[in-house]
Coordinates of C-alpha atoms and ligand atoms in Angstrom, one line a residue:
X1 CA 9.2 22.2 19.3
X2 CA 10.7 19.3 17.8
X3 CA 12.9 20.8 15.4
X4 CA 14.7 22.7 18.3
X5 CA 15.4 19.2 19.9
X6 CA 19.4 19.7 21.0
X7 CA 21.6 18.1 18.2
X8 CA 22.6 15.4 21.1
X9 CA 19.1 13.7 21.5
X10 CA 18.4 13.2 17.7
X11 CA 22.0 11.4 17.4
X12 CA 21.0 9.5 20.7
X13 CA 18.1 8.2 18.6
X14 CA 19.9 8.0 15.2
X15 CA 19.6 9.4 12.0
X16 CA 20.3 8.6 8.0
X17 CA 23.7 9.1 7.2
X18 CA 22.2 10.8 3.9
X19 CA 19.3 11.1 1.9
X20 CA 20.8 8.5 -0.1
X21 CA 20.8 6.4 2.9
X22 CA 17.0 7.2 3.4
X23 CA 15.9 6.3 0.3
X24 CA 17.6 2.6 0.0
X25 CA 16.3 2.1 3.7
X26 CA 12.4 2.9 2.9
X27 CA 12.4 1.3 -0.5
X28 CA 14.0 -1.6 0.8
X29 CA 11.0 -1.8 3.5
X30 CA 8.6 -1.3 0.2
X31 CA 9.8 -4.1 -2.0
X32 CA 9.3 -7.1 -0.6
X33 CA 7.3 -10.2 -0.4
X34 CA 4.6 -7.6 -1.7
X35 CA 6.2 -7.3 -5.3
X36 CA 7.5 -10.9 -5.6
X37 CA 5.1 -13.0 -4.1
X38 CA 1.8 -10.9 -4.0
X39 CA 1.9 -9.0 -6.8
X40 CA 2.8 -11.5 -9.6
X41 CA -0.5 -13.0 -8.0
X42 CA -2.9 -10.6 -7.9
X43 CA -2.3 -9.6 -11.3
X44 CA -2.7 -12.9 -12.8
X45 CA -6.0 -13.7 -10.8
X46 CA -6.9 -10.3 -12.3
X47 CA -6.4 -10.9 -15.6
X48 CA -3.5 -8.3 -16.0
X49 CA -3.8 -5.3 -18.0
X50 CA -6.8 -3.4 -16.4
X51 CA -6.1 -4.2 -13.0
X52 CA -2.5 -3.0 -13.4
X53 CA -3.5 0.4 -14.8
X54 CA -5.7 0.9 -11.8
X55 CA -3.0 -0.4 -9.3
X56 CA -1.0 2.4 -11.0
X57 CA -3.3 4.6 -10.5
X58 CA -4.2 3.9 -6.8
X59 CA -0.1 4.4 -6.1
X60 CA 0.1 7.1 -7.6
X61 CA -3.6 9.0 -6.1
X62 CA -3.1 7.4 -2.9
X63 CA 0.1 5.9 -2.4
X64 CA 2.3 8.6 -3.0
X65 CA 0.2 10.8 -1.1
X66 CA 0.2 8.9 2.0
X67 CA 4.0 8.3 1.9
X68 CA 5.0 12.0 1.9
X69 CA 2.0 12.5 5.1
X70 CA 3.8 9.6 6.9
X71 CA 7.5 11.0 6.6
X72 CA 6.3 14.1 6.9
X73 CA 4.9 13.7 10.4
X74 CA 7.9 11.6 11.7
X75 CA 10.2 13.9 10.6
X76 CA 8.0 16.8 12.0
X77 CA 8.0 15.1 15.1
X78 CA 11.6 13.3 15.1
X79 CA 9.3 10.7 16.9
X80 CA 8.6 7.5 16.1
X81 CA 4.7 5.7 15.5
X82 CA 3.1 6.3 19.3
X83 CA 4.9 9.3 20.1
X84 CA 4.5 10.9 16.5
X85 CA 1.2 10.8 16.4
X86 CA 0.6 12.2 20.1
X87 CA 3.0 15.0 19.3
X88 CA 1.2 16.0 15.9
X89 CA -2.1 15.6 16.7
X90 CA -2.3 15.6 20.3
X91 CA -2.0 12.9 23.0
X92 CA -5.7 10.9 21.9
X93 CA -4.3 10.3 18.2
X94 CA -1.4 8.0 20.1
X95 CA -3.5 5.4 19.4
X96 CA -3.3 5.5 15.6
X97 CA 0.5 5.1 16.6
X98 CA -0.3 2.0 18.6
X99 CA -2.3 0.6 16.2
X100 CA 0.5 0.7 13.7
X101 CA 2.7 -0.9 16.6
X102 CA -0.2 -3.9 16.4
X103 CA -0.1 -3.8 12.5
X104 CA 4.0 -4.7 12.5
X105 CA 3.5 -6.9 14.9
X106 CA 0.8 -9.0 13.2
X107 CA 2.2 -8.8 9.4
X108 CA 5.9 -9.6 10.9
X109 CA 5.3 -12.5 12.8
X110 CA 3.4 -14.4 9.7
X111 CA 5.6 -12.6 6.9
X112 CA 8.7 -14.6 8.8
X113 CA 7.2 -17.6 7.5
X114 CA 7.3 -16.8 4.0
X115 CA 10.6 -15.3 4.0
X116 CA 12.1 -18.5 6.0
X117 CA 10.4 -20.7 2.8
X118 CA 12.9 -18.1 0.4
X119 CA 16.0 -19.1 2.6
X120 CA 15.1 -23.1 2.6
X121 CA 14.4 -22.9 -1.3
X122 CA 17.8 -20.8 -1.8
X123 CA 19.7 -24.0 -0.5
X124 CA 17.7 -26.4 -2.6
X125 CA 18.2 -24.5 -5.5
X126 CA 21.8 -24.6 -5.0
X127 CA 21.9 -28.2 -4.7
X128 CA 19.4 -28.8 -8.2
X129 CA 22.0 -26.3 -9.7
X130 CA 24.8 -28.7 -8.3
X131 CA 23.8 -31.9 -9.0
X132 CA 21.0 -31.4 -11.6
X133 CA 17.1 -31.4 -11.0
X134 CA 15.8 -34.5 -9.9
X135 CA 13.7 -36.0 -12.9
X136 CA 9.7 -36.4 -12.7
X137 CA 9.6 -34.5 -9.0
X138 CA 6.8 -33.9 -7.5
X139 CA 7.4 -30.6 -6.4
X140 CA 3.9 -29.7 -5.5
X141 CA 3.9 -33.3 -2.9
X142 CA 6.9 -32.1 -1.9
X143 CA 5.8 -28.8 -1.1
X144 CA 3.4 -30.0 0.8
X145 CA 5.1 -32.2 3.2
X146 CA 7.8 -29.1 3.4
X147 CA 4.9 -27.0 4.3
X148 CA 4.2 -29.5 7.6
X149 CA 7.3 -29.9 8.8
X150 CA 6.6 -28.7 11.9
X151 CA 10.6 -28.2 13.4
X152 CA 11.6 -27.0 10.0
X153 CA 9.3 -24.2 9.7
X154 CA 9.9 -23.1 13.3
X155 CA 13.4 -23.2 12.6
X156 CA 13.9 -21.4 9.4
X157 CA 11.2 -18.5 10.0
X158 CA 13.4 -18.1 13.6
X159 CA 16.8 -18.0 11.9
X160 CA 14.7 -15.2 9.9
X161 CA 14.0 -13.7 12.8
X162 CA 17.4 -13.7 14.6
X163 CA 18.9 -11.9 11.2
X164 CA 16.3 -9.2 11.6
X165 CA 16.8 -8.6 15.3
X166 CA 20.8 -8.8 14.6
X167 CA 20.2 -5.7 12.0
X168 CA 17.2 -4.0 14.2
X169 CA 19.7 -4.0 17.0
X170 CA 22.6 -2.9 15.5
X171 CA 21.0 0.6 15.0
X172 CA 19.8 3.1 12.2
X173 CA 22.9 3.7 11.0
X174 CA 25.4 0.4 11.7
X175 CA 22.4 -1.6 11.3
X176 CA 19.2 -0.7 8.8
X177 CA 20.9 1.4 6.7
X178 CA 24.1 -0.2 6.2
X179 CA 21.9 -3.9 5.4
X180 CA 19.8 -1.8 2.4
X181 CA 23.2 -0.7 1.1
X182 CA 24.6 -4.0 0.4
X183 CA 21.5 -5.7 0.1
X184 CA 19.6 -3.3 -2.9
X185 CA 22.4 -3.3 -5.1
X186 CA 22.2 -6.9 -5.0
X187 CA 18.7 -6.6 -5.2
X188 CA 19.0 -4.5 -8.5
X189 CA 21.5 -6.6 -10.5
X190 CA 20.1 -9.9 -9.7
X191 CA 16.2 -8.5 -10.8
X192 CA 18.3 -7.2 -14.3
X193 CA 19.5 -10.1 -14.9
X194 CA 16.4 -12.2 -14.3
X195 CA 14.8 -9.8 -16.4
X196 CA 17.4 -10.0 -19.5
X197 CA 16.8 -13.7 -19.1
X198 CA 13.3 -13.5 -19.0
X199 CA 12.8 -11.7 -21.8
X200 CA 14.7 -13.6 -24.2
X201 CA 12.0 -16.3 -23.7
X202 CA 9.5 -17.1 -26.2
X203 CA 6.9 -16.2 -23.8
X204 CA 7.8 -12.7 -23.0
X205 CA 5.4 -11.0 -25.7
X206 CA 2.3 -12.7 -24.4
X207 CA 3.8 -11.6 -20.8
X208 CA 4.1 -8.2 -21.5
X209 CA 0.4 -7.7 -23.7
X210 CA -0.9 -9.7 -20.8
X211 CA 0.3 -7.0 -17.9
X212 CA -0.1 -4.2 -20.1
X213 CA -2.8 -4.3 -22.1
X214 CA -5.8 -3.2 -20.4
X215 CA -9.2 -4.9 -20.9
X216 CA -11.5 -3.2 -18.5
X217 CA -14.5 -6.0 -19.1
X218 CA -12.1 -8.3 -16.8
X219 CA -11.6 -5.9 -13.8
X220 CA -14.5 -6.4 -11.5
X221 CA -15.2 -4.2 -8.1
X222 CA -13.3 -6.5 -6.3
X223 CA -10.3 -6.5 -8.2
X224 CA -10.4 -2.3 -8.4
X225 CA -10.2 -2.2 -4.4
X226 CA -7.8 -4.9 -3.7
X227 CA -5.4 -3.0 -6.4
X228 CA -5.9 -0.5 -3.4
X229 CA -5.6 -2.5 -0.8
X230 CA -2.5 -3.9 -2.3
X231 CA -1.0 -0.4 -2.8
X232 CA -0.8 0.3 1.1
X233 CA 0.9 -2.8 1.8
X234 CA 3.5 -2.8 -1.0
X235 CA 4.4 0.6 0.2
X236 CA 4.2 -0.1 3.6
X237 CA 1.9 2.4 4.2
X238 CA -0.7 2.5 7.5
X239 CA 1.3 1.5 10.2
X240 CA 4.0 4.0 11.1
X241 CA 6.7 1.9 9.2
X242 CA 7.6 5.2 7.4
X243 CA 6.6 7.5 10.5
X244 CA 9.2 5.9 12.0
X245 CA 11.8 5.6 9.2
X246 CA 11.0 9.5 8.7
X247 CA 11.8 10.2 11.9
X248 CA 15.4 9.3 11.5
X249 CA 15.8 11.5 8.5
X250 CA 17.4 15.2 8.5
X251 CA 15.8 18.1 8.8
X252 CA 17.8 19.4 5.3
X253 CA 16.8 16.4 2.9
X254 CA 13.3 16.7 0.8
X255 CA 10.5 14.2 1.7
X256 CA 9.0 15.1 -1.6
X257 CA 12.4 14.1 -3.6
X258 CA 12.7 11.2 -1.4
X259 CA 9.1 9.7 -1.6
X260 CA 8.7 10.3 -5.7
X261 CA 12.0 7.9 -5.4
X262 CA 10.6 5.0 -2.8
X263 CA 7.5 4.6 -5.7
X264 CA 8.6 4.7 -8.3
X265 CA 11.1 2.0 -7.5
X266 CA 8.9 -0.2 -5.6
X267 CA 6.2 0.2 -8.6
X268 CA 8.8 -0.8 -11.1
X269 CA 10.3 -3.7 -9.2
X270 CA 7.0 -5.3 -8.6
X271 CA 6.5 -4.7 -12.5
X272 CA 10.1 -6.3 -13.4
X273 CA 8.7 -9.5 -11.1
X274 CA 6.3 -10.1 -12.6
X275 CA 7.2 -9.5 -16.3
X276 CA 9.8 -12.1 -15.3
X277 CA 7.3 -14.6 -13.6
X278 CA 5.3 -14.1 -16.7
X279 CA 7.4 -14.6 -19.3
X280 CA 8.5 -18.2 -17.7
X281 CA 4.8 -19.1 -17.6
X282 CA 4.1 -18.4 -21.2
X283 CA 7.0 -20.0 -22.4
X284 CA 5.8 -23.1 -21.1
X285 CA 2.9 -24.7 -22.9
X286 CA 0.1 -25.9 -20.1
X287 CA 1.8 -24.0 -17.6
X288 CA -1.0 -21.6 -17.3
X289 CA -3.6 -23.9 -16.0
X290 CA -1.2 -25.1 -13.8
X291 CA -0.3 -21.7 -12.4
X292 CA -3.7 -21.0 -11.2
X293 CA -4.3 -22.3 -7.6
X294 CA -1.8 -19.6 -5.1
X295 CA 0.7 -17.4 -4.8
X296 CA 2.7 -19.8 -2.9
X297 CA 2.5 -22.3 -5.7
X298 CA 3.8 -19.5 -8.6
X299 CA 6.9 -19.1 -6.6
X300 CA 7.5 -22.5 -5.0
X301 CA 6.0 -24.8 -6.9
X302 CA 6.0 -23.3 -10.4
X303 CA 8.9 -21.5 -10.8
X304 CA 11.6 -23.8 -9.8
X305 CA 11.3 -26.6 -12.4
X306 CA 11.0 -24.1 -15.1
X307 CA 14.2 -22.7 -13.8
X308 CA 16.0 -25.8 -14.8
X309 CA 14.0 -26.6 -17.7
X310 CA 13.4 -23.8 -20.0
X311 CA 14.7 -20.6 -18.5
X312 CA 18.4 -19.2 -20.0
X313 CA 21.4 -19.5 -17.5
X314 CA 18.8 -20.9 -15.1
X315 CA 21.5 -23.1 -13.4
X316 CA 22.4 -19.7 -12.1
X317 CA 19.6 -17.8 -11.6
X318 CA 17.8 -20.4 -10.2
X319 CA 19.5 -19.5 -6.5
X320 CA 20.3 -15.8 -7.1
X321 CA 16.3 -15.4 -7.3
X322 CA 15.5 -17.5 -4.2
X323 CA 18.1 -15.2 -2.6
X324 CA 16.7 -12.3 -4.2
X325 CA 13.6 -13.2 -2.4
X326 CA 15.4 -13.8 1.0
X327 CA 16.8 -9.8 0.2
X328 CA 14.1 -8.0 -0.2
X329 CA 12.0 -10.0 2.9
X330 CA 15.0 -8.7 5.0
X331 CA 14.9 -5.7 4.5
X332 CA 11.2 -5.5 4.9
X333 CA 11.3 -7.7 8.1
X334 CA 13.8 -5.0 9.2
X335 CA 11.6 -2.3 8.9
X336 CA 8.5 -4.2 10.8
X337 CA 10.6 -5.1 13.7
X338 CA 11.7 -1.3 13.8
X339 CA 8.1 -0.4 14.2
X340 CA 7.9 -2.3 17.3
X341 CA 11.3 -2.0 18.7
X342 CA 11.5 2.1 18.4
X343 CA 8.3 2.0 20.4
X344 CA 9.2 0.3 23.0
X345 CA 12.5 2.2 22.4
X346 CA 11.1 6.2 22.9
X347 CA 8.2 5.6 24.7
X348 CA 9.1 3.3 27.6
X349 CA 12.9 4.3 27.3
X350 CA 14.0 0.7 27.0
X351 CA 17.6 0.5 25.4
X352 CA 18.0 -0.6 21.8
X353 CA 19.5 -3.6 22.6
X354 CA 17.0 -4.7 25.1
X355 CA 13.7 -3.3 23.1
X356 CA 14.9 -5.3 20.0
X357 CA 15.2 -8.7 21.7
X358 CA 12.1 -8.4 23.9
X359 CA 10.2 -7.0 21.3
X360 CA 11.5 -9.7 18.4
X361 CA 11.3 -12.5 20.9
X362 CA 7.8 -11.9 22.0
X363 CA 6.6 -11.6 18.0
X364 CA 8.2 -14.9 17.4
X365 CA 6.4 -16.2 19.8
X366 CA 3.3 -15.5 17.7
X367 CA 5.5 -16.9 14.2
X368 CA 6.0 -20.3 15.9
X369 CA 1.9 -20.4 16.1
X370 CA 2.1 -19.4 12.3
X371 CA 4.6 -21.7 11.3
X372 CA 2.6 -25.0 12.7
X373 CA 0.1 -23.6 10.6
X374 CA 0.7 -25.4 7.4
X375 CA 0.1 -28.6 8.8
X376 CA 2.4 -29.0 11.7
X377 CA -0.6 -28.5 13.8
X378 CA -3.6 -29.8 12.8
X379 CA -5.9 -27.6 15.4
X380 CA -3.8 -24.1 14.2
X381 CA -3.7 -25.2 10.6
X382 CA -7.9 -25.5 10.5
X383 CA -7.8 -22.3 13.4
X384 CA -10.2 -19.8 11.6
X385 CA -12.2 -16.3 12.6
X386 CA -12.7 -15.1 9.2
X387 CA -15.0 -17.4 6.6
X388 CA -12.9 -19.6 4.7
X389 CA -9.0 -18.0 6.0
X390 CA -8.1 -20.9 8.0
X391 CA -5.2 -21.6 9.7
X392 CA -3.2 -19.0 11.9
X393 CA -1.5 -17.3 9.0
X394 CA -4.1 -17.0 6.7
X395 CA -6.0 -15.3 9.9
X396 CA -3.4 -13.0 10.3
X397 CA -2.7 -12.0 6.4
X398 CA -6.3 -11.5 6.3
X399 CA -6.3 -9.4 9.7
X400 CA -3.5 -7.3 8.6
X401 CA -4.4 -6.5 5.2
X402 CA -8.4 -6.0 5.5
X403 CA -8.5 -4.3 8.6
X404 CA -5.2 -3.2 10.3
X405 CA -3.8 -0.9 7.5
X406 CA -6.6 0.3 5.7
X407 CA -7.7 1.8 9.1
X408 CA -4.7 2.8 10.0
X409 CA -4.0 4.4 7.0
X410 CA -7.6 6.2 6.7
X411 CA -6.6 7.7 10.0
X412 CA -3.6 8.9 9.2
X413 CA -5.0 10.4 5.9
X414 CA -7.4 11.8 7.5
X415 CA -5.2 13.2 10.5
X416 CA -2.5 14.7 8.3
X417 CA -5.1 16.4 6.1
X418 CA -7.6 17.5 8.3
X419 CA -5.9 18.1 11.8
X420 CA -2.5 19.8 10.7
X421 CA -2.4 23.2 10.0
X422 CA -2.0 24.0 6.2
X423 CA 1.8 26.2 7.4
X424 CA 3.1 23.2 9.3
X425 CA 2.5 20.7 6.3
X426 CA 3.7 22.9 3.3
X427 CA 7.0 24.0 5.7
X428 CA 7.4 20.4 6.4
X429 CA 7.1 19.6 3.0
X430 CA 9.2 22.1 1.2
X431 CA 12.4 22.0 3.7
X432 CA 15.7 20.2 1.2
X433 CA 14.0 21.3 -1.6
X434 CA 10.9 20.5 -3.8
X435 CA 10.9 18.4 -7.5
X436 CA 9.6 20.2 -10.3
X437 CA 6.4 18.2 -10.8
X438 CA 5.8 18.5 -7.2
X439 CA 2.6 21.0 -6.3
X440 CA 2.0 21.6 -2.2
X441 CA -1.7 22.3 -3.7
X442 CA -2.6 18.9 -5.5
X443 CA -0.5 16.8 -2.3
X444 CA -3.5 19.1 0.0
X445 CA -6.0 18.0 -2.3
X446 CA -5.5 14.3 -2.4
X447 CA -4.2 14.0 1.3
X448 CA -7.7 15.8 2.2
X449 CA -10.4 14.9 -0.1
X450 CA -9.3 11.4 -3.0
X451 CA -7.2 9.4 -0.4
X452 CA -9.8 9.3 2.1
X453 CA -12.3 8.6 0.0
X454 CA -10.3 5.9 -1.6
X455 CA -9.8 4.9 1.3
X456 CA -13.2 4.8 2.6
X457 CA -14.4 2.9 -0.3
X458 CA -11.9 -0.2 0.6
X459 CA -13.1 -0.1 4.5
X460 CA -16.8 0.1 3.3
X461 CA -16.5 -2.5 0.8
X462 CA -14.8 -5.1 3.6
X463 CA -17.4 -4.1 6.4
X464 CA -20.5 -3.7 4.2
X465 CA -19.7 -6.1 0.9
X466 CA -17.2 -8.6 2.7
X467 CA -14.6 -8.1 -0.2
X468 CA -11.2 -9.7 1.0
X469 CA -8.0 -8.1 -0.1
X470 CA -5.4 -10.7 1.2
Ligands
PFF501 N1 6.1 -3.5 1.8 C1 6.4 -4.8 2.2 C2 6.2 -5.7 1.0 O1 5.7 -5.3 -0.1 O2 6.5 -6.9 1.1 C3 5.5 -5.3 3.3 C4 5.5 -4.4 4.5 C5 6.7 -4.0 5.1 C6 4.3 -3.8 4.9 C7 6.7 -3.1 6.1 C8 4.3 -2.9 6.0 C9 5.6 -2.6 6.6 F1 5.6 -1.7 7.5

């Protein structure tokens, strides 16, 4: 069994320093792009307050759920995607593994992009915050042209890249954990801040009745499954990223504990976003028809005038958000790469080292193709599979989100729930100590029957209804 591995072979592979440790790594791979750029987005095309309640809900039915199956079975298994799944389930399930291996693959090598954009905007801020924001700009021109720069993109998403092979290769310990622990602080205090800003703005009210105030007559059946969809990537859920994080974690810490802690923060950092986000926009007359057209244009075309123009101390917290966004991509990035890397790591024995640059090298390979794809290339920018996704990244957004973690995620629901004894779970589950809300019956009943189901629903609406969640 697992558990009796000798003490040797689990340090050879690495482990947590703590639970502590744990929990900063895992929610660092939760917040991310997801709760600062996606989020804010969804919500707003969703007209707020319903959809928010049943994002809630689908975290809470679903997400949390999932997570504790996912650490479960890599700490089970002290294996990481591939060789977790093979081990729990038996060998043919290694393919629900591999799929995950696919999944971080995909989502990193287009996810790069965005997070490079957060690094180029950092400096840019610090200039504006320098030498003042350039009157009458055209920010949304100048987007644009950013956008198809061609060298620029290639470079920025690959110095991306090299920081998130530099930590992936450093290790568990010296590398992924020791990043979260600077970089969530950081994380924390620059979000408070933000948010004490934010709310000091006239705008805030109409923010807050906005995300909170539900109006179910606005929340169609599109909007109820992408709140799902939206809850597996946020918590990186569906492709092994938390197999394998699990499977570094001690056989004395609680999942339960640990996974109650990853959601609740990720849920109330993508909340704090986009309460901040939110309160900007309203404070600004006109700025809500403006706001409309993408995600990419709330946080790089929107958001940085307004910095200068109306938001308090914006001088200042104009570049600690763009690094704040540069933060939490890292620590996601980390976490994808990981996926990869510790496959290539435990099942084909590779060293760290050498798994980390192969595997990182050979995904940027695919990021360059996703780069060029915002008009550095024409014939990549108007690339398209999937009606009306064109370009390479939109492809791949859509790939990831529609397909490669709902299924994933299904599978893994469905493994955990239905192919692993009821003793192995609830042992699994109860070693370090159980939370007092925490019930081994109602985690059985929503890992067996309402996450499935759930979902189900999201896979049968894409294949059947063509609903599109990215
Ligand atoms: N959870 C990350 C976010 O919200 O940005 C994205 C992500 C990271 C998805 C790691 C999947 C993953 F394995």
């Amino acid at each position: 069994m697992a558990g009796d591995a000798p003490i040797e072979q689990n340090e050879g592979r690495g482990q947590w320093t703590s639970s502590l440790g744990f929990i900063l790594a895992a929610t660092g791979s939760a917040i991310g792009l997801g709760n600062l750029w996606k989020f804010p987005f969804i919500t707003w095309e969703n007209r707020g307050g319903a959809f928010v309640l049943v994002y809630l809900l689908c975290i809470v039915a679903v997400g949390l759920p999932i997570m504790m199956a996912e650490i479960l079975i890599g700490r089970k298994t002290q294996k990481s995607a591939v060789g977790a799944m093979k081990e729990a389930f038996g060998k043919r399930w290694g393919i629900v593994g591999g799929w995950g291996v696919l999944a971080g693959f995909v989502i990193l090598s287009y996810y790069s992009v965005i997070a490079g954009w957060s690094l180029f905007y950092f400096t840019k801020a610090l200039g504006w915050s320098m030498s003042g924001f350039p009157q009458g700009a055209q920010l949304g021109d100048d987007f644009t042209s950013f956008a198809a720069q061609g060298g620029l993109q290639i470079g920025l998403s690959g110095l991306f890249m090299a920081a998130t092979m530099g930590v992936v290769l450093s290790g568990v310990k010296g590398g992924i954990e020791r990043t979260a622990r600077i970089l969530l602080p950081v994380l924390f205090v620059i979000l408070i801040l933000l948010l004490v800003s934010a709310l000091s703005m006239s705008g805030s009210g109409q923010a807050l009745s906005f995300i909170f105030r539900p109006n179910f007559s606005e929340l169609g059946m599109d909007g109820l499954l992408e709140a799902l969809g939206h809850a597996f990537f946020t918590l990186s859920l569906g492709m092994g990223a938390m197999i394998t994080y699990g499977s570094y974690v001690a056989k004395d810490q609680s999942i339960v504990k640990a996974s109650g802690v990853i959601v609740v923060l990720d849920t109330v950092i993508a909340l704090v976003a986009t309460i901040i986000m939110f309160s900007v926009i309203f404070s600004v007359p006109g700025m809500e028809e403006q706001v409309g057209g993408s995600t990419v244009g709330m946080l790089f075309i929107s958001l940085p005038e307004l910095f200068y123009s109306t938001v308090p101390f914006g001088r200042v917290l104009a570049p600690a958000f763009y690094i704040l966004v540069a933060f939490a991509a890292l620590t996601s990035t980390i976490s994808l790469l990981e996926v990869v890397a510790a496959y290539a790591i435990d099942e084909h024995g590779i060293g760290r080292k050498k798994a980390t640059l192969m595997t990182g090298g050979a995904i940027f390979l695919v990021t360059v193709l996703c780069a060029l794809s915002f008009g550095g290339s024409s014939g990549l920018s108007a690339f398209e599979i999937f009606e009306g996704k064109a370009g390479v990244f939109g492809t791949l957004d859509h790939l990831a989100s529609n397909w490669l973690l709902p299924i994933g995620g299904f599978l893994i629901t469905l493994a955990t729930g239905w192919f692993m004894t009821r003793e192995d779970s609830e042992a699994e589950l109860a070693l370090g100590g159980v939370p007092a809300w925490y019930s081994y019956g109602a985690w059985r009943f929503f890992i067996r029957f309402v996450a499935p189901v759930a979902v189900g629903a999201i896979l049968v609406a894409v294949i059947f209804f063509g609903v599109d969640f990215s």
